[in-house]
Amino acid sequence: MYATQALTNLVPLAEELDKNKVTPGVLGFIVFAALAVGVWALMKSMNRHMGRVNFEESAEPASKETAEPVSGSAKRK
């Protein structure tokens, strides 16, 4: 019920605005700036974490030909 009362109070204010000159205003700028700062902080954090990653590849395992064959009938000690 409170939302409908708020909307009825804001409708006359919307009629006073010039529909050809509506801009995002200060609130739009603040939201955009906050998003930009958040993206910048995330990118900085990602770069820091990617710097800690070790990209060296380990040696490849021995090929199947040189490895000893494993059979189910092998004798156990």
PDB file of N, CA and C in Angstrom:
ATOM      1  N   MET A   1       0.824  -1.176   0.000  1.00  0.00           N
ATOM      2  CA  MET A   1       0.000   0.000   0.000  1.00  0.00           C
ATOM      3  C   MET A   1       0.876   1.251   0.000  1.00  0.00           C
ATOM      4  N   TYR A   2       2.015   1.207   0.642  1.00  0.00           N
ATOM      5  CA  TYR A   2       2.891   2.369   0.684  1.00  0.00           C
ATOM      6  C   TYR A   2       3.517   2.646  -0.676  1.00  0.00           C
ATOM      7  N   ALA A   3       3.786   1.600  -1.438  1.00  0.00           N
ATOM      8  CA  ALA A   3       4.389   1.785  -2.759  1.00  0.00           C
ATOM      9  C   ALA A   3       3.426   2.509  -3.690  1.00  0.00           C
ATOM     10  N   THR A   4       2.168   2.187  -3.622  1.00  0.00           N
ATOM     11  CA  THR A   4       1.203   2.860  -4.497  1.00  0.00           C
ATOM     12  C   THR A   4       1.052   4.331  -4.117  1.00  0.00           C
ATOM     13  N   GLN A   5       1.132   4.626  -2.829  1.00  0.00           N
ATOM     14  CA  GLN A   5       1.044   6.029  -2.399  1.00  0.00           C
ATOM     15  C   GLN A   5       2.261   6.807  -2.877  1.00  0.00           C
ATOM     16  N   ALA A   6       3.430   6.183  -2.829  1.00  0.00           N
ATOM     17  CA  ALA A   6       4.646   6.857  -3.291  1.00  0.00           C
ATOM     18  C   ALA A   6       4.575   7.117  -4.788  1.00  0.00           C
ATOM     19  N   LEU A   7       4.052   6.146  -5.540  1.00  0.00           N
ATOM     20  CA  LEU A   7       3.945   6.338  -6.986  1.00  0.00           C
ATOM     21  C   LEU A   7       2.966   7.445  -7.339  1.00  0.00           C
ATOM     22  N   THR A   8       1.861   7.536  -6.610  1.00  0.00           N
ATOM     23  CA  THR A   8       0.896   8.598  -6.909  1.00  0.00           C
ATOM     24  C   THR A   8       1.480   9.968  -6.581  1.00  0.00           C
ATOM     25  N   ASN A   9       2.387  10.039  -5.619  1.00  0.00           N
ATOM     26  CA  ASN A   9       3.021  11.315  -5.295  1.00  0.00           C
ATOM     27  C   ASN A   9       4.086  11.688  -6.326  1.00  0.00           C
ATOM     28  N   LEU A  10       4.712  10.691  -6.989  1.00  0.00           N
ATOM     29  CA  LEU A  10       5.768  10.968  -7.950  1.00  0.00           C
ATOM     30  C   LEU A  10       5.242  11.233  -9.358  1.00  0.00           C
ATOM     31  N   VAL A  11       4.040  10.842  -9.649  1.00  0.00           N
ATOM     32  CA  VAL A  11       3.491  11.037 -10.995  1.00  0.00           C
ATOM     33  C   VAL A  11       3.433  12.519 -11.369  1.00  0.00           C
ATOM     34  N   PRO A  12       2.983  13.428 -10.497  1.00  0.00           N
ATOM     35  CA  PRO A  12       2.985  14.850 -10.895  1.00  0.00           C
ATOM     36  C   PRO A  12       4.393  15.377 -11.155  1.00  0.00           C
ATOM     37  N   LEU A  13       5.398  14.851 -10.452  1.00  0.00           N
ATOM     38  CA  LEU A  13       6.768  15.300 -10.695  1.00  0.00           C
ATOM     39  C   LEU A  13       7.249  14.854 -12.068  1.00  0.00           C
ATOM     40  N   ALA A  14       6.838  13.677 -12.502  1.00  0.00           N
ATOM     41  CA  ALA A  14       7.248  13.167 -13.807  1.00  0.00           C
ATOM     42  C   ALA A  14       6.630  13.983 -14.933  1.00  0.00           C
ATOM     43  N   GLU A  15       5.458  14.530 -14.723  1.00  0.00           N
ATOM     44  CA  GLU A  15       4.808  15.319 -15.761  1.00  0.00           C
ATOM     45  C   GLU A  15       5.493  16.661 -15.949  1.00  0.00           C
ATOM     46  N   GLU A  16       6.203  17.170 -14.919  1.00  0.00           N
ATOM     47  CA  GLU A  16       6.868  18.457 -15.017  1.00  0.00           C
ATOM     48  C   GLU A  16       8.177  18.376 -15.800  1.00  0.00           C
ATOM     49  N   LEU A  17       8.750  17.179 -15.947  1.00  0.00           N
ATOM     50  CA  LEU A  17      10.016  17.028 -16.654  1.00  0.00           C
ATOM     51  C   LEU A  17       9.821  17.198 -18.156  1.00  0.00           C
ATOM     52  N   ASP A  18      10.805  17.817 -18.788  1.00  0.00           N
ATOM     53  CA  ASP A  18      10.790  17.930 -20.243  1.00  0.00           C
ATOM     54  C   ASP A  18      11.273  16.596 -20.809  1.00  0.00           C
ATOM     55  N   LYS A  19      10.434  15.910 -21.572  1.00  0.00           N
ATOM     56  CA  LYS A  19      10.752  14.566 -22.055  1.00  0.00           C
ATOM     57  C   LYS A  19      11.909  14.570 -23.041  1.00  0.00           C
ATOM     58  N   ASN A  20      12.250  15.698 -23.618  1.00  0.00           N
ATOM     59  CA  ASN A  20      13.359  15.778 -24.572  1.00  0.00           C
ATOM     60  C   ASN A  20      14.699  16.056 -23.877  1.00  0.00           C
ATOM     61  N   LYS A  21      14.690  16.414 -22.590  1.00  0.00           N
ATOM     62  CA  LYS A  21      15.917  16.779 -21.904  1.00  0.00           C
ATOM     63  C   LYS A  21      16.195  15.932 -20.671  1.00  0.00           C
ATOM     64  N   VAL A  22      15.658  14.745 -20.619  1.00  0.00           N
ATOM     65  CA  VAL A  22      15.885  13.877 -19.464  1.00  0.00           C
ATOM     66  C   VAL A  22      17.267  13.260 -19.585  1.00  0.00           C
ATOM     67  N   THR A  23      18.072  13.385 -18.531  1.00  0.00           N
ATOM     68  CA  THR A  23      19.423  12.836 -18.500  1.00  0.00           C
ATOM     69  C   THR A  23      19.576  11.959 -17.260  1.00  0.00           C
ATOM     70  N   PRO A  24      20.614  11.123 -17.226  1.00  0.00           N
ATOM     71  CA  PRO A  24      20.821  10.277 -16.054  1.00  0.00           C
ATOM     72  C   PRO A  24      21.107  11.083 -14.786  1.00  0.00           C
ATOM     73  N   GLY A  25      21.727  12.217 -14.925  1.00  0.00           N
ATOM     74  CA  GLY A  25      21.975  13.085 -13.780  1.00  0.00           C
ATOM     75  C   GLY A  25      23.111  12.599 -12.901  1.00  0.00           C
ATOM     76  N   VAL A  26      23.154  13.140 -11.705  1.00  0.00           N
ATOM     77  CA  VAL A  26      24.227  12.851 -10.767  1.00  0.00           C
ATOM     78  C   VAL A  26      24.158  11.402 -10.282  1.00  0.00           C
ATOM     79  N   LEU A  27      22.975  10.911 -10.021  1.00  0.00           N
ATOM     80  CA  LEU A  27      22.835   9.535  -9.552  1.00  0.00           C
ATOM     81  C   LEU A  27      23.352   8.539 -10.597  1.00  0.00           C
ATOM     82  N   GLY A  28      23.058   8.768 -11.861  1.00  0.00           N
ATOM     83  CA  GLY A  28      23.564   7.913 -12.929  1.00  0.00           C
ATOM     84  C   GLY A  28      25.082   7.946 -13.003  1.00  0.00           C
ATOM     85  N   PHE A  29      25.667   9.130 -12.826  1.00  0.00           N
ATOM     86  CA  PHE A  29      27.121   9.245 -12.836  1.00  0.00           C
ATOM     87  C   PHE A  29      27.740   8.508 -11.656  1.00  0.00           C
ATOM     88  N   ILE A  30      27.132   8.642 -10.475  1.00  0.00           N
ATOM     89  CA  ILE A  30      27.667   7.982  -9.282  1.00  0.00           C
ATOM     90  C   ILE A  30      27.614   6.462  -9.444  1.00  0.00           C
ATOM     91  N   VAL A  31      26.514   5.949  -9.975  1.00  0.00           N
ATOM     92  CA  VAL A  31      26.398   4.499 -10.191  1.00  0.00           C
ATOM     93  C   VAL A  31      27.433   4.034 -11.207  1.00  0.00           C
ATOM     94  N   PHE A  32      27.595   4.770 -12.304  1.00  0.00           N
ATOM     95  CA  PHE A  32      28.576   4.410 -13.326  1.00  0.00           C
ATOM     96  C   PHE A  32      29.984   4.459 -12.759  1.00  0.00           C
ATOM     97  N   ALA A  33      30.299   5.483 -11.974  1.00  0.00           N
ATOM     98  CA  ALA A  33      31.632   5.608 -11.385  1.00  0.00           C
ATOM     99  C   ALA A  33      31.892   4.472 -10.397  1.00  0.00           C
ATOM    100  N   ALA A  34      30.876   4.093  -9.613  1.00  0.00           N
ATOM    101  CA  ALA A  34      31.045   2.989  -8.665  1.00  0.00           C
ATOM    102  C   ALA A  34      31.298   1.682  -9.404  1.00  0.00           C
ATOM    103  N   LEU A  35      30.588   1.453 -10.499  1.00  0.00           N
ATOM    104  CA  LEU A  35      30.827   0.250 -11.300  1.00  0.00           C
ATOM    105  C   LEU A  35      32.228   0.261 -11.905  1.00  0.00           C
ATOM    106  N   ALA A  36      32.674   1.409 -12.374  1.00  0.00           N
ATOM    107  CA  ALA A  36      34.013   1.517 -12.957  1.00  0.00           C
ATOM    108  C   ALA A  36      35.090   1.237 -11.908  1.00  0.00           C
ATOM    109  N   VAL A  37      34.928   1.768 -10.712  1.00  0.00           N
ATOM    110  CA  VAL A  37      35.897   1.518  -9.641  1.00  0.00           C
ATOM    111  C   VAL A  37      35.883   0.036  -9.248  1.00  0.00           C
ATOM    112  N   GLY A  38      34.710  -0.578  -9.218  1.00  0.00           N
ATOM    113  CA  GLY A  38      34.616  -2.004  -8.900  1.00  0.00           C
ATOM    114  C   GLY A  38      35.304  -2.868  -9.940  1.00  0.00           C
ATOM    115  N   VAL A  39      35.116  -2.550 -11.215  1.00  0.00           N
ATOM    116  CA  VAL A  39      35.774  -3.313 -12.285  1.00  0.00           C
ATOM    117  C   VAL A  39      37.285  -3.124 -12.211  1.00  0.00           C
ATOM    118  N   TRP A  40      37.728  -1.908 -11.942  1.00  0.00           N
ATOM    119  CA  TRP A  40      39.161  -1.645 -11.830  1.00  0.00           C
ATOM    120  C   TRP A  40      39.761  -2.460 -10.677  1.00  0.00           C
ATOM    121  N   ALA A  41      39.072  -2.509  -9.535  1.00  0.00           N
ATOM    122  CA  ALA A  41      39.568  -3.273  -8.390  1.00  0.00           C
ATOM    123  C   ALA A  41      39.610  -4.772  -8.700  1.00  0.00           C
ATOM    124  N   LEU A  42      38.602  -5.279  -9.393  1.00  0.00           N
ATOM    125  CA  LEU A  42      38.598  -6.693  -9.768  1.00  0.00           C
ATOM    126  C   LEU A  42      39.727  -7.013 -10.737  1.00  0.00           C
ATOM    127  N   MET A  43      39.985  -6.147 -11.695  1.00  0.00           N
ATOM    128  CA  MET A  43      41.071  -6.377 -12.648  1.00  0.00           C
ATOM    129  C   MET A  43      42.427  -6.345 -11.947  1.00  0.00           C
ATOM    130  N   LYS A  44      42.602  -5.431 -11.016  1.00  0.00           N
ATOM    131  CA  LYS A  44      43.862  -5.357 -10.272  1.00  0.00           C
ATOM    132  C   LYS A  44      44.065  -6.621  -9.448  1.00  0.00           C
ATOM    133  N   SER A  45      43.008  -7.097  -8.801  1.00  0.00           N
ATOM    134  CA  SER A  45      43.086  -8.327  -8.015  1.00  0.00           C
ATOM    135  C   SER A  45      43.384  -9.525  -8.910  1.00  0.00           C
ATOM    136  N   MET A  46      42.748  -9.577 -10.081  1.00  0.00           N
ATOM    137  CA  MET A  46      42.991 -10.685 -11.001  1.00  0.00           C
ATOM    138  C   MET A  46      44.440 -10.695 -11.469  1.00  0.00           C
ATOM    139  N   ASN A  47      44.992  -9.532 -11.781  1.00  0.00           N
ATOM    140  CA  ASN A  47      46.386  -9.465 -12.212  1.00  0.00           C
ATOM    141  C   ASN A  47      47.325  -9.930 -11.108  1.00  0.00           C
ATOM    142  N   ARG A  48      47.027  -9.575  -9.872  1.00  0.00           N
ATOM    143  CA  ARG A  48      47.852 -10.008  -8.743  1.00  0.00           C
ATOM    144  C   ARG A  48      47.796 -11.525  -8.593  1.00  0.00           C
ATOM    145  N   HIS A  49      46.609 -12.108  -8.706  1.00  0.00           N
ATOM    146  CA  HIS A  49      46.466 -13.553  -8.563  1.00  0.00           C
ATOM    147  C   HIS A  49      47.088 -14.306  -9.743  1.00  0.00           C
ATOM    148  N   MET A  50      46.961 -13.765 -10.941  1.00  0.00           N
ATOM    149  CA  MET A  50      47.558 -14.422 -12.101  1.00  0.00           C
ATOM    150  C   MET A  50      49.085 -14.375 -12.032  1.00  0.00           C
ATOM    151  N   GLY A  51      49.632 -13.372 -11.377  1.00  0.00           N
ATOM    152  CA  GLY A  51      51.084 -13.298 -11.204  1.00  0.00           C
ATOM    153  C   GLY A  51      51.610 -14.393 -10.302  1.00  0.00           C
ATOM    154  N   ARG A  52      50.792 -14.921  -9.428  1.00  0.00           N
ATOM    155  CA  ARG A  52      51.208 -15.971  -8.501  1.00  0.00           C
ATOM    156  C   ARG A  52      51.094 -17.371  -9.105  1.00  0.00           C
ATOM    157  N   VAL A  53      50.456 -17.499 -10.258  1.00  0.00           N
ATOM    158  CA  VAL A  53      50.238 -18.810 -10.861  1.00  0.00           C
ATOM    159  C   VAL A  53      51.526 -19.281 -11.522  1.00  0.00           C
ATOM    160  N   ASN A  54      51.888 -20.549 -11.306  1.00  0.00           N
ATOM    161  CA  ASN A  54      53.060 -21.141 -11.904  1.00  0.00           C
ATOM    162  C   ASN A  54      52.627 -21.846 -13.185  1.00  0.00           C
ATOM    163  N   PHE A  55      53.123 -21.360 -14.327  1.00  0.00           N
ATOM    164  CA  PHE A  55      52.706 -21.913 -15.602  1.00  0.00           C
ATOM    165  C   PHE A  55      53.665 -22.969 -16.142  1.00  0.00           C
ATOM    166  N   GLU A  56      54.642 -23.376 -15.369  1.00  0.00           N
ATOM    167  CA  GLU A  56      55.584 -24.378 -15.851  1.00  0.00           C
ATOM    168  C   GLU A  56      54.883 -25.723 -15.968  1.00  0.00           C
ATOM    169  N   GLU A  57      55.100 -26.384 -17.113  1.00  0.00           N
ATOM    170  CA  GLU A  57      54.486 -27.688 -17.324  1.00  0.00           C
ATOM    171  C   GLU A  57      55.374 -28.767 -16.737  1.00  0.00           C
ATOM    172  N   SER A  58      54.765 -29.792 -16.194  1.00  0.00           N
ATOM    173  CA  SER A  58      55.536 -30.911 -15.656  1.00  0.00           C
ATOM    174  C   SER A  58      55.969 -31.808 -16.807  1.00  0.00           C
ATOM    175  N   ALA A  59      56.961 -32.642 -16.529  1.00  0.00           N
ATOM    176  CA  ALA A  59      57.461 -33.551 -17.554  1.00  0.00           C
ATOM    177  C   ALA A  59      56.371 -34.551 -17.928  1.00  0.00           C
ATOM    178  N   GLU A  60      56.370 -34.951 -19.189  1.00  0.00           N
ATOM    179  CA  GLU A  60      55.362 -35.901 -19.648  1.00  0.00           C
ATOM    180  C   GLU A  60      55.644 -37.277 -19.063  1.00  0.00           C
ATOM    181  N   PRO A  61      54.632 -38.034 -18.736  1.00  0.00           N
ATOM    182  CA  PRO A  61      54.862 -39.389 -18.220  1.00  0.00           C
ATOM    183  C   PRO A  61      55.477 -40.273 -19.301  1.00  0.00           C
ATOM    184  N   ALA A  62      56.123 -41.367 -18.871  1.00  0.00           N
ATOM    185  CA  ALA A  62      56.769 -42.275 -19.814  1.00  0.00           C
ATOM    186  C   ALA A  62      55.745 -42.828 -20.788  1.00  0.00           C
ATOM    187  N   SER A  63      56.191 -43.068 -21.996  1.00  0.00           N
ATOM    188  CA  SER A  63      55.264 -43.593 -22.999  1.00  0.00           C
ATOM    189  C   SER A  63      54.864 -45.024 -22.655  1.00  0.00           C
ATOM    190  N   LYS A  64      53.824 -45.511 -23.265  1.00  0.00           N
ATOM    191  CA  LYS A  64      53.301 -46.844 -22.961  1.00  0.00           C
ATOM    192  C   LYS A  64      54.268 -47.944 -23.393  1.00  0.00           C
ATOM    193  N   GLU A  65      55.080 -47.688 -24.419  1.00  0.00           N
ATOM    194  CA  GLU A  65      55.991 -48.705 -24.914  1.00  0.00           C
ATOM    195  C   GLU A  65      57.111 -49.004 -23.929  1.00  0.00           C
ATOM    196  N   THR A  66      57.610 -47.989 -23.227  1.00  0.00           N
ATOM    197  CA  THR A  66      58.728 -48.206 -22.310  1.00  0.00           C
ATOM    198  C   THR A  66      58.262 -48.654 -20.932  1.00  0.00           C
ATOM    199  N   ALA A  67      57.017 -48.442 -20.617  1.00  0.00           N
ATOM    200  CA  ALA A  67      56.512 -48.834 -19.306  1.00  0.00           C
ATOM    201  C   ALA A  67      56.320 -50.351 -19.259  1.00  0.00           C
ATOM    202  N   GLU A  68      56.479 -50.913 -18.069  1.00  0.00           N
ATOM    203  CA  GLU A  68      56.294 -52.351 -17.920  1.00  0.00           C
ATOM    204  C   GLU A  68      54.814 -52.683 -18.050  1.00  0.00           C
ATOM    205  N   PRO A  69      54.519 -53.760 -18.768  1.00  0.00           N
ATOM    206  CA  PRO A  69      53.108 -54.120 -18.906  1.00  0.00           C
ATOM    207  C   PRO A  69      52.539 -54.656 -17.596  1.00  0.00           C
ATOM    208  N   VAL A  70      51.323 -54.299 -17.334  1.00  0.00           N
ATOM    209  CA  VAL A  70      50.657 -54.738 -16.121  1.00  0.00           C
ATOM    210  C   VAL A  70      49.643 -55.793 -16.533  1.00  0.00           C
ATOM    211  N   SER A  71      49.762 -56.963 -15.938  1.00  0.00           N
ATOM    212  CA  SER A  71      48.811 -58.020 -16.278  1.00  0.00           C
ATOM    213  C   SER A  71      48.176 -58.540 -15.007  1.00  0.00           C
ATOM    214  N   GLY A  72      47.013 -59.105 -15.140  1.00  0.00           N
ATOM    215  CA  GLY A  72      46.301 -59.631 -13.992  1.00  0.00           C
ATOM    216  C   GLY A  72      46.887 -60.914 -13.444  1.00  0.00           C
ATOM    217  N   SER A  73      47.737 -61.595 -14.233  1.00  0.00           N
ATOM    218  CA  SER A  73      48.298 -62.871 -13.803  1.00  0.00           C
ATOM    219  C   SER A  73      49.695 -62.728 -13.225  1.00  0.00           C
ATOM    220  N   ALA A  74      50.089 -61.508 -12.885  1.00  0.00           N
ATOM    221  CA  ALA A  74      51.431 -61.304 -12.332  1.00  0.00           C
ATOM    222  C   ALA A  74      51.521 -61.928 -10.953  1.00  0.00           C
ATOM    223  N   LYS A  75      52.695 -62.473 -10.639  1.00  0.00           N
ATOM    224  CA  LYS A  75      52.908 -63.130  -9.340  1.00  0.00           C
ATOM    225  C   LYS A  75      53.141 -62.053  -8.277  1.00  0.00           C
ATOM    226  N   ARG A  76      52.567 -62.259  -7.142  1.00  0.00           N
ATOM    227  CA  ARG A  76      52.768 -61.349  -6.025  1.00  0.00           C
ATOM    228  C   ARG A  76      53.708 -61.959  -5.050  1.00  0.00           C
ATOM    229  N   LYS A  77      54.488 -61.140  -4.406  1.00  0.00           N
ATOM    230  CA  LYS A  77      55.460 -61.620  -3.420  1.00  0.00           C
ATOM    231  C   LYS A  77      54.873 -61.702  -2.054  1.00  0.00           C
TER     232      LYS A  77
END
